[in-house]
Short mmCIF file of C-alpha atoms in Angstrom, two decimals:
data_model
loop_
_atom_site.label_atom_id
_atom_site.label_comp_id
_atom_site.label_asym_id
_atom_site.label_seq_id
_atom_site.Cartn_x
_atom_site.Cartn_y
_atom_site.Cartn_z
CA UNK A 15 51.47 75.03 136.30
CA UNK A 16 48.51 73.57 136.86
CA UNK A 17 47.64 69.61 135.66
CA UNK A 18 44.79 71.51 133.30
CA UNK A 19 47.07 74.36 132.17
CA UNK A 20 49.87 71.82 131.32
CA UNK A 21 47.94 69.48 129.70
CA UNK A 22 46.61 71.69 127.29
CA UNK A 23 50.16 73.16 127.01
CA UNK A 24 51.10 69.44 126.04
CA UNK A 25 48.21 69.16 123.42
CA UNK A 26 49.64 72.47 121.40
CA UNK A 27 53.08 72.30 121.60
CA UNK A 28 54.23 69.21 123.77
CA UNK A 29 54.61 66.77 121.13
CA UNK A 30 56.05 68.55 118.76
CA UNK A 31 58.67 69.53 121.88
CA UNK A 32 58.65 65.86 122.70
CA UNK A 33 59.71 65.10 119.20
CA UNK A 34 62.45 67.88 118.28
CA UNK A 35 63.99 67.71 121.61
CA UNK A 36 63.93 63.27 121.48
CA UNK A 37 67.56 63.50 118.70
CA UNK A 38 69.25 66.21 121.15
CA UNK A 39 68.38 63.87 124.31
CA UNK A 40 69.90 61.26 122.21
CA UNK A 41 72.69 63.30 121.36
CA UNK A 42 73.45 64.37 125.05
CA UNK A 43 73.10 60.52 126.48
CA UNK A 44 75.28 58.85 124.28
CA UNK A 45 77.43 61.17 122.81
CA UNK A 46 78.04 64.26 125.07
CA UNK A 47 78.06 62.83 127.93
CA UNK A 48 80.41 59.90 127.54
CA UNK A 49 82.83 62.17 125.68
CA UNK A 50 82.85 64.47 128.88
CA UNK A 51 83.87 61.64 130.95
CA UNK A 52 86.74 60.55 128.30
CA UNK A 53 87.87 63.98 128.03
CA UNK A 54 87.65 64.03 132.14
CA UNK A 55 90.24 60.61 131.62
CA UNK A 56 92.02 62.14 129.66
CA UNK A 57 93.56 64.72 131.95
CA UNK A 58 93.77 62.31 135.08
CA UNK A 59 96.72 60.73 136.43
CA UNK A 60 97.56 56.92 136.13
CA UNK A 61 97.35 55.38 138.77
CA UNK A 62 97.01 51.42 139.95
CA UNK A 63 93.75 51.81 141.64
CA UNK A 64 90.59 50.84 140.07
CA UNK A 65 89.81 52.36 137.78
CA UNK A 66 93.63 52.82 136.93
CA UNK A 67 93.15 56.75 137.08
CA UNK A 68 92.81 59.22 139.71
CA UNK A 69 92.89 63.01 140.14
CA UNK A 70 94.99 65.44 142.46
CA UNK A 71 98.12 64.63 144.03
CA UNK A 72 101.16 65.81 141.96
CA UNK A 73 98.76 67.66 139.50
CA UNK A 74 95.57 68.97 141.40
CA UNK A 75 93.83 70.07 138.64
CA UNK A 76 94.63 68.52 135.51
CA UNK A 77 97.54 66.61 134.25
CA UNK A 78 97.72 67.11 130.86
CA UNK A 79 101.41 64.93 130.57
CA UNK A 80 99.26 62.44 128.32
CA UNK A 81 98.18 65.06 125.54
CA UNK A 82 102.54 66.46 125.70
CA UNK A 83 103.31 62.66 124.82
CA UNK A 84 100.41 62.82 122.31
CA UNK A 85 102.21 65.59 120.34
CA UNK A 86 106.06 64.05 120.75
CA UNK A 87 105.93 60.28 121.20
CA UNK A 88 107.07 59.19 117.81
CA UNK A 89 104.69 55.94 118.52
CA UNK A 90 101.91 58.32 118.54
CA UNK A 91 103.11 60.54 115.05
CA UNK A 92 103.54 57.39 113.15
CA UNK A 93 100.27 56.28 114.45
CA UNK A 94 98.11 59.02 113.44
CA UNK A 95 100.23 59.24 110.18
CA UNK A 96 99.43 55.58 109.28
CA UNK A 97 95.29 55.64 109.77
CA UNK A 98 95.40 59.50 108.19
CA UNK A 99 97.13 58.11 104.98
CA UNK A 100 95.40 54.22 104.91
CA UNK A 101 92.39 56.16 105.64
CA UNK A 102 92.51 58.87 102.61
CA UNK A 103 94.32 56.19 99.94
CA UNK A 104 91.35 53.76 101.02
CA UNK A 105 88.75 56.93 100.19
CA UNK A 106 90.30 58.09 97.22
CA UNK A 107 89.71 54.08 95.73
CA UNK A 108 86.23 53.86 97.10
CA UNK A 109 85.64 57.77 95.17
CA UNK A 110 87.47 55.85 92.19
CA UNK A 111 85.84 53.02 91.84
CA UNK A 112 82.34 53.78 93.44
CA UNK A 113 81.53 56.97 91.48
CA UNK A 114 81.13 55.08 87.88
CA UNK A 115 78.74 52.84 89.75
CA UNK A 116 76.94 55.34 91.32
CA UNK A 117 76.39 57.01 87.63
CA UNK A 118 76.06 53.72 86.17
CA UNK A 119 73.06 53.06 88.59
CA UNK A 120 71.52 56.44 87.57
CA UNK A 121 71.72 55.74 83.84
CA UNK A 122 69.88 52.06 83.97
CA UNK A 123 66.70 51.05 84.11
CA UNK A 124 64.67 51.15 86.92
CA UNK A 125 64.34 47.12 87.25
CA UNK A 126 68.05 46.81 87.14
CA UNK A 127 68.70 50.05 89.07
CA UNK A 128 66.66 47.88 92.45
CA UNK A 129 68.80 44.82 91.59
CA UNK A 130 72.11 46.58 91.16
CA UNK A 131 71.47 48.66 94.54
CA UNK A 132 70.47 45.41 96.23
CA UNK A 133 74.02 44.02 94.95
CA UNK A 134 75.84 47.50 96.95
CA UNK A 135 74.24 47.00 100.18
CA UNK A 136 74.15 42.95 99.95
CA UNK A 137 77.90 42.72 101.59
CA UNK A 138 75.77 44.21 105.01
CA UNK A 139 73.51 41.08 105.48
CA UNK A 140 76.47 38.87 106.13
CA UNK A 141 78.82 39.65 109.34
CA UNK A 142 81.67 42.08 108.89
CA UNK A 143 84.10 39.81 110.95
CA UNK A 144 82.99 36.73 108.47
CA UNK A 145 83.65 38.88 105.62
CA UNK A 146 87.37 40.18 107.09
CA UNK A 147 87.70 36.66 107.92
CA UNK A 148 87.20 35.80 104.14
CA UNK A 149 89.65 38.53 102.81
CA UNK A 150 92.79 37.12 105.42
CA UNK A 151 91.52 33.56 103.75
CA UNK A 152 91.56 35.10 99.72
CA UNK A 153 95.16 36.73 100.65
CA UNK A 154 96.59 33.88 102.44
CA UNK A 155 100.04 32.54 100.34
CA UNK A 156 98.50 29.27 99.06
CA UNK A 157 94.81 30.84 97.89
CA UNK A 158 93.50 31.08 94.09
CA UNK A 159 93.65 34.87 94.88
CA UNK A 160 96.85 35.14 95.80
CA UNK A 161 98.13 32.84 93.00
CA UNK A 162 96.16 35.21 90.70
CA UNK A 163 98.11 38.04 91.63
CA UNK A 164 101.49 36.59 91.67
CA UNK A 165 101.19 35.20 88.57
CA UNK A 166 100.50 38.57 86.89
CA UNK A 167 103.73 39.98 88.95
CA UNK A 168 105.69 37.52 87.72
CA UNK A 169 104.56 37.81 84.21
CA UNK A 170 105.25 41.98 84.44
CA UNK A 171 108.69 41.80 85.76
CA UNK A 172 111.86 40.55 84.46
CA UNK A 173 112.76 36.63 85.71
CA UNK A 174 114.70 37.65 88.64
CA UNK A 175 112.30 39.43 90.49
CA UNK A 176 109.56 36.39 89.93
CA UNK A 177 108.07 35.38 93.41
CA UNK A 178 106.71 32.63 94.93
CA UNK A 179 103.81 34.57 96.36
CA UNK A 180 102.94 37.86 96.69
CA UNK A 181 103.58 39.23 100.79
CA UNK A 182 99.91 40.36 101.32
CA UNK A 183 98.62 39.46 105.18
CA UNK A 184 100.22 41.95 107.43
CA UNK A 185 101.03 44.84 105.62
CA UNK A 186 99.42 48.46 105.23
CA UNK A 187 98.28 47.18 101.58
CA UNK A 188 96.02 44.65 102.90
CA UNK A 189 94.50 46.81 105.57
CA UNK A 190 93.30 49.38 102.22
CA UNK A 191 92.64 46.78 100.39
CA UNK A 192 89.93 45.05 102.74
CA UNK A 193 88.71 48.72 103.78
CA UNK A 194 87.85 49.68 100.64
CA UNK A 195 85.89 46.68 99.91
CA UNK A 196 83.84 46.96 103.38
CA UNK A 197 83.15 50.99 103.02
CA UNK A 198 82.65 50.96 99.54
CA UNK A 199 78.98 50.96 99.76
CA UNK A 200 79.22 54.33 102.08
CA UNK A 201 80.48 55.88 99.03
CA UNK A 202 78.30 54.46 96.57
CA UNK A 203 75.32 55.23 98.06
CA UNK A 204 75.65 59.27 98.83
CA UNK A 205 77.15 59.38 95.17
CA UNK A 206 74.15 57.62 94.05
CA UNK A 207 71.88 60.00 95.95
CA UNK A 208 73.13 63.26 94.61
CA UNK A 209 73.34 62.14 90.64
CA UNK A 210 70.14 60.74 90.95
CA UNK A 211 68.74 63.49 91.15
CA UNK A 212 70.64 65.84 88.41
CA UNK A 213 68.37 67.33 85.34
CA UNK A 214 68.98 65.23 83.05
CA UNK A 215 67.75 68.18 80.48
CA UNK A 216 71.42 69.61 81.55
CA UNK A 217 73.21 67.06 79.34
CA UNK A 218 71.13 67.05 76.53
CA UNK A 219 71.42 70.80 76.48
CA UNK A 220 75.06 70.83 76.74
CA UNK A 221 75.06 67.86 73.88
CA UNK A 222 72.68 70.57 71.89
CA UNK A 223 75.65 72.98 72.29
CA UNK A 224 78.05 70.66 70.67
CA UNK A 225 79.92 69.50 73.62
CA UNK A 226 81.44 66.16 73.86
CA UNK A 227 80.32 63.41 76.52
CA UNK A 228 83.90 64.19 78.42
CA UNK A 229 82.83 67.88 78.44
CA UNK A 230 79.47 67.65 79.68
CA UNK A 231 80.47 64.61 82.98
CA UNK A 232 83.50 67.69 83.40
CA UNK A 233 81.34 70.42 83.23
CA UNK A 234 77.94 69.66 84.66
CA UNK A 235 77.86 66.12 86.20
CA UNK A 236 81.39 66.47 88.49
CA UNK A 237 80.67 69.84 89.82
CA UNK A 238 76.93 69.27 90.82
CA UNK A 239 78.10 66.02 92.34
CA UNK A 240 80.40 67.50 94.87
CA UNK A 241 78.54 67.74 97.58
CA UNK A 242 77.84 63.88 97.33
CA UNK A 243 81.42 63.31 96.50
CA UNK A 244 82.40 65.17 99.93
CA UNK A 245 79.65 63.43 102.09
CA UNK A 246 80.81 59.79 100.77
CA UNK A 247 84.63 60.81 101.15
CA UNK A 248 83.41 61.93 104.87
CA UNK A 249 81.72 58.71 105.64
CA UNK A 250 84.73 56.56 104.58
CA UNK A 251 87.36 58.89 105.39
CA UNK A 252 86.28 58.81 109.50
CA UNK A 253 85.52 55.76 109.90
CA UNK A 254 88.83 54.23 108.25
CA UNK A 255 91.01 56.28 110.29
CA UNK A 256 89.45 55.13 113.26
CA UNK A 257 89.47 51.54 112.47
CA UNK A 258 90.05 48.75 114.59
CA UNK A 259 89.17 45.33 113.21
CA UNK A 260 90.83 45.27 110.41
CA UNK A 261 94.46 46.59 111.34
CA UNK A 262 94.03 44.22 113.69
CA UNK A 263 93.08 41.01 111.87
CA UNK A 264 95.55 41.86 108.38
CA UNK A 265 97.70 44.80 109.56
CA UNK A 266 101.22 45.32 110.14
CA UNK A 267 101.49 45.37 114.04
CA UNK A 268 104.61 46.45 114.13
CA UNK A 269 102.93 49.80 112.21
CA UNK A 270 99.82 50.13 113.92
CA UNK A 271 96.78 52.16 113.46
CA UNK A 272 95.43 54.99 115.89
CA UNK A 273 92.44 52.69 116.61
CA UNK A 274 94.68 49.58 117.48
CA UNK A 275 96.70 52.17 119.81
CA UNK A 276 94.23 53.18 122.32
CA UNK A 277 92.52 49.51 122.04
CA UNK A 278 96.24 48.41 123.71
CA UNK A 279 96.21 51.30 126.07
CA UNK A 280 93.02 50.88 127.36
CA UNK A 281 93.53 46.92 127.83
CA UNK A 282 97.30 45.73 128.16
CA UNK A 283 98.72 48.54 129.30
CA UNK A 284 95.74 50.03 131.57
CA UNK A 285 96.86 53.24 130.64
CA UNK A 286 92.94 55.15 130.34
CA UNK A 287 94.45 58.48 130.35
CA UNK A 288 96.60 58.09 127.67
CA UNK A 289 94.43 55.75 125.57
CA UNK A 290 91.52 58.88 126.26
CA UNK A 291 93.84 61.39 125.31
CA UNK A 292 94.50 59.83 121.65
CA UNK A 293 90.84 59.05 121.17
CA UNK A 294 90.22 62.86 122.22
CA UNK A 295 92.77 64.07 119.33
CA UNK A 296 91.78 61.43 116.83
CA UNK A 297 88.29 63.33 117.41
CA UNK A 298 89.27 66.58 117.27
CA UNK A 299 91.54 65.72 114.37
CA UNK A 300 88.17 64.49 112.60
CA UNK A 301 85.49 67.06 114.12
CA UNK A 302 86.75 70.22 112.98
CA UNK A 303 87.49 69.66 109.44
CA UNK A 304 83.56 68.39 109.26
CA UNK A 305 82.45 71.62 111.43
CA UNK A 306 84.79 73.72 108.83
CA UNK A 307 83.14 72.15 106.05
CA UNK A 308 79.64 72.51 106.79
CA UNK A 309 80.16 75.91 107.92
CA UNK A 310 81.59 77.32 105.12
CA UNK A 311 78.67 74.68 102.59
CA UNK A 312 75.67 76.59 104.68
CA UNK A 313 77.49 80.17 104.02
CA UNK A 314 77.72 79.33 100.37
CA UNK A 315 73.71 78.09 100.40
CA UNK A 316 73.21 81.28 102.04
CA UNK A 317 74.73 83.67 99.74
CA UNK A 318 73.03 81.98 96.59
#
């Protein structure tokens, strides 16, 4: 192709090209790519070369001994059990709690609508470790918080289960506890999103009809805000089984999360295979629901 021919070819069609093909490039850099070379890990043998992994020898073409111990080490079960369950228990609290703020935003003015979305996404100007750091600080045995709490325990149960302090830091409670607070915004906001912009002429309708307040938010507002209940859920839900930080920081180690797993295989016991092996499951384990989901959400939009 000429430079005349192409240029002109560029002026019609080459930025718009440019543009729609800029996301995929993205895409195939930092996503693709990478996850090729863990799933190319993944079925590599350990070895104590550098990098700790090679390929041939006792399995020439792939050694797929780290995905078997995936599927039978109890270490790994537990593992995935623990982030799957923290991870939903943590969601269904953020759906909980965030979706009367997300209709509470819709319902206020507009002045104290910007304020009260300013308050959701304020936690994100300060650092996540600083705010982690806070929680381990506000569940420590000798804080206000902590005080708080045991105080009401030992006022709801009889005298001889009173405690001095309520066991907080290290346990699977604490890890929801401080995920809920830092993803609660990711459910807020999609909530927020998808009441905002419900006909309001719906309710009064349905109000016209003689049906109660209950009756209308079970009728009308939950079902058409589904789809923003799913896309918040999805947005906490992957994340928090993935997590690393804060298992780390307030977990029970001797319980550990998927995320804390492959952290350990990757750097104190150089195992890369295995540690790409249970980052290639935790994916897959979180990929196809989402695939599932939107395929079967475009063939309903299709067959309205």
């Amino acid at each position: 192709m000429s430079a005349g021919r192409f240029s002109r070819w560029f002026d019609r069609k080459g930025w718009s090209a440019l543009l729609i093909g800029a996301p995929y490039l993205w895409l195939v850099a930092f996503f693709l790519l990478p996850f090729l070379i863990v799933v190319a890990m993944s079925v590599a043998t350990k070895s104590p070369t550098a990098p700790p992994f090679s390929f041939g020898g006792e399995y020439p073409v792939v050694n797929l001994e780290a995905y078997s111990r995936v599927l039978s080490d109890g270490l790994y079960l537990r593992a995935f059990l623990t982030s799957i369950t923290n991870a939903f228990v943590a969601m269904v609290l953020c759906l909980l709690i965030g979706y009367p703020m997300a209709l509470c935003l819709t319902r206020v003015s507009k002045g104290w609508r910007n304020v009260l979305l300013m308050l959701v996404i304020l936690p994100f100007w300060t650092s996540f470790l600083l705010r982690v750091y806070a929680w381990m600080g506000m569940m420590g045995r000798n804080s206000w918080f902590n005080g708080l709490l045991t105080d009401g325990w030992n006022f709801l149960v009889p005298l001889d289960w009173a405690v001095r302090s309520v066991p907080m830091m290290n346990t699977n409670f604490a890890v929801v506890l401080v995920m809920v607070y830092t993803y609660l915004p990711f459910m807020i906001l999609p909530l927020y999103a998808s009441l905002e912009r419900l006909d309001p002429a719906l309710d009064e309708a349905a109000m016209d009809l003689g049906s109660r307040p209950w009756q209308v938010f079970r009728d009308i507002t939950l079902p058409q805000s589904i789809p923003g209940i799913i896309a918040g859920g999805m947005l906490v839900f992957i994340p928090a089984a993935g997590e690393l930080v804060i298992p780390t920081l307030v977990g029970d180690a001797s319980s550990p999360m998927i995320g804390r797993l492959i952290s350990d295989e990757f750097s104190s016991a150089r195992d890369w295979p295995m540690a790409s092996a249970v980052a290639v499951t935790l994916l897959v384990l979180m990929v196809v629901p989402t695939m599932l989901y939107s395929h079967y959400q475009a063939k309903a939009e299709g067959s309205k």
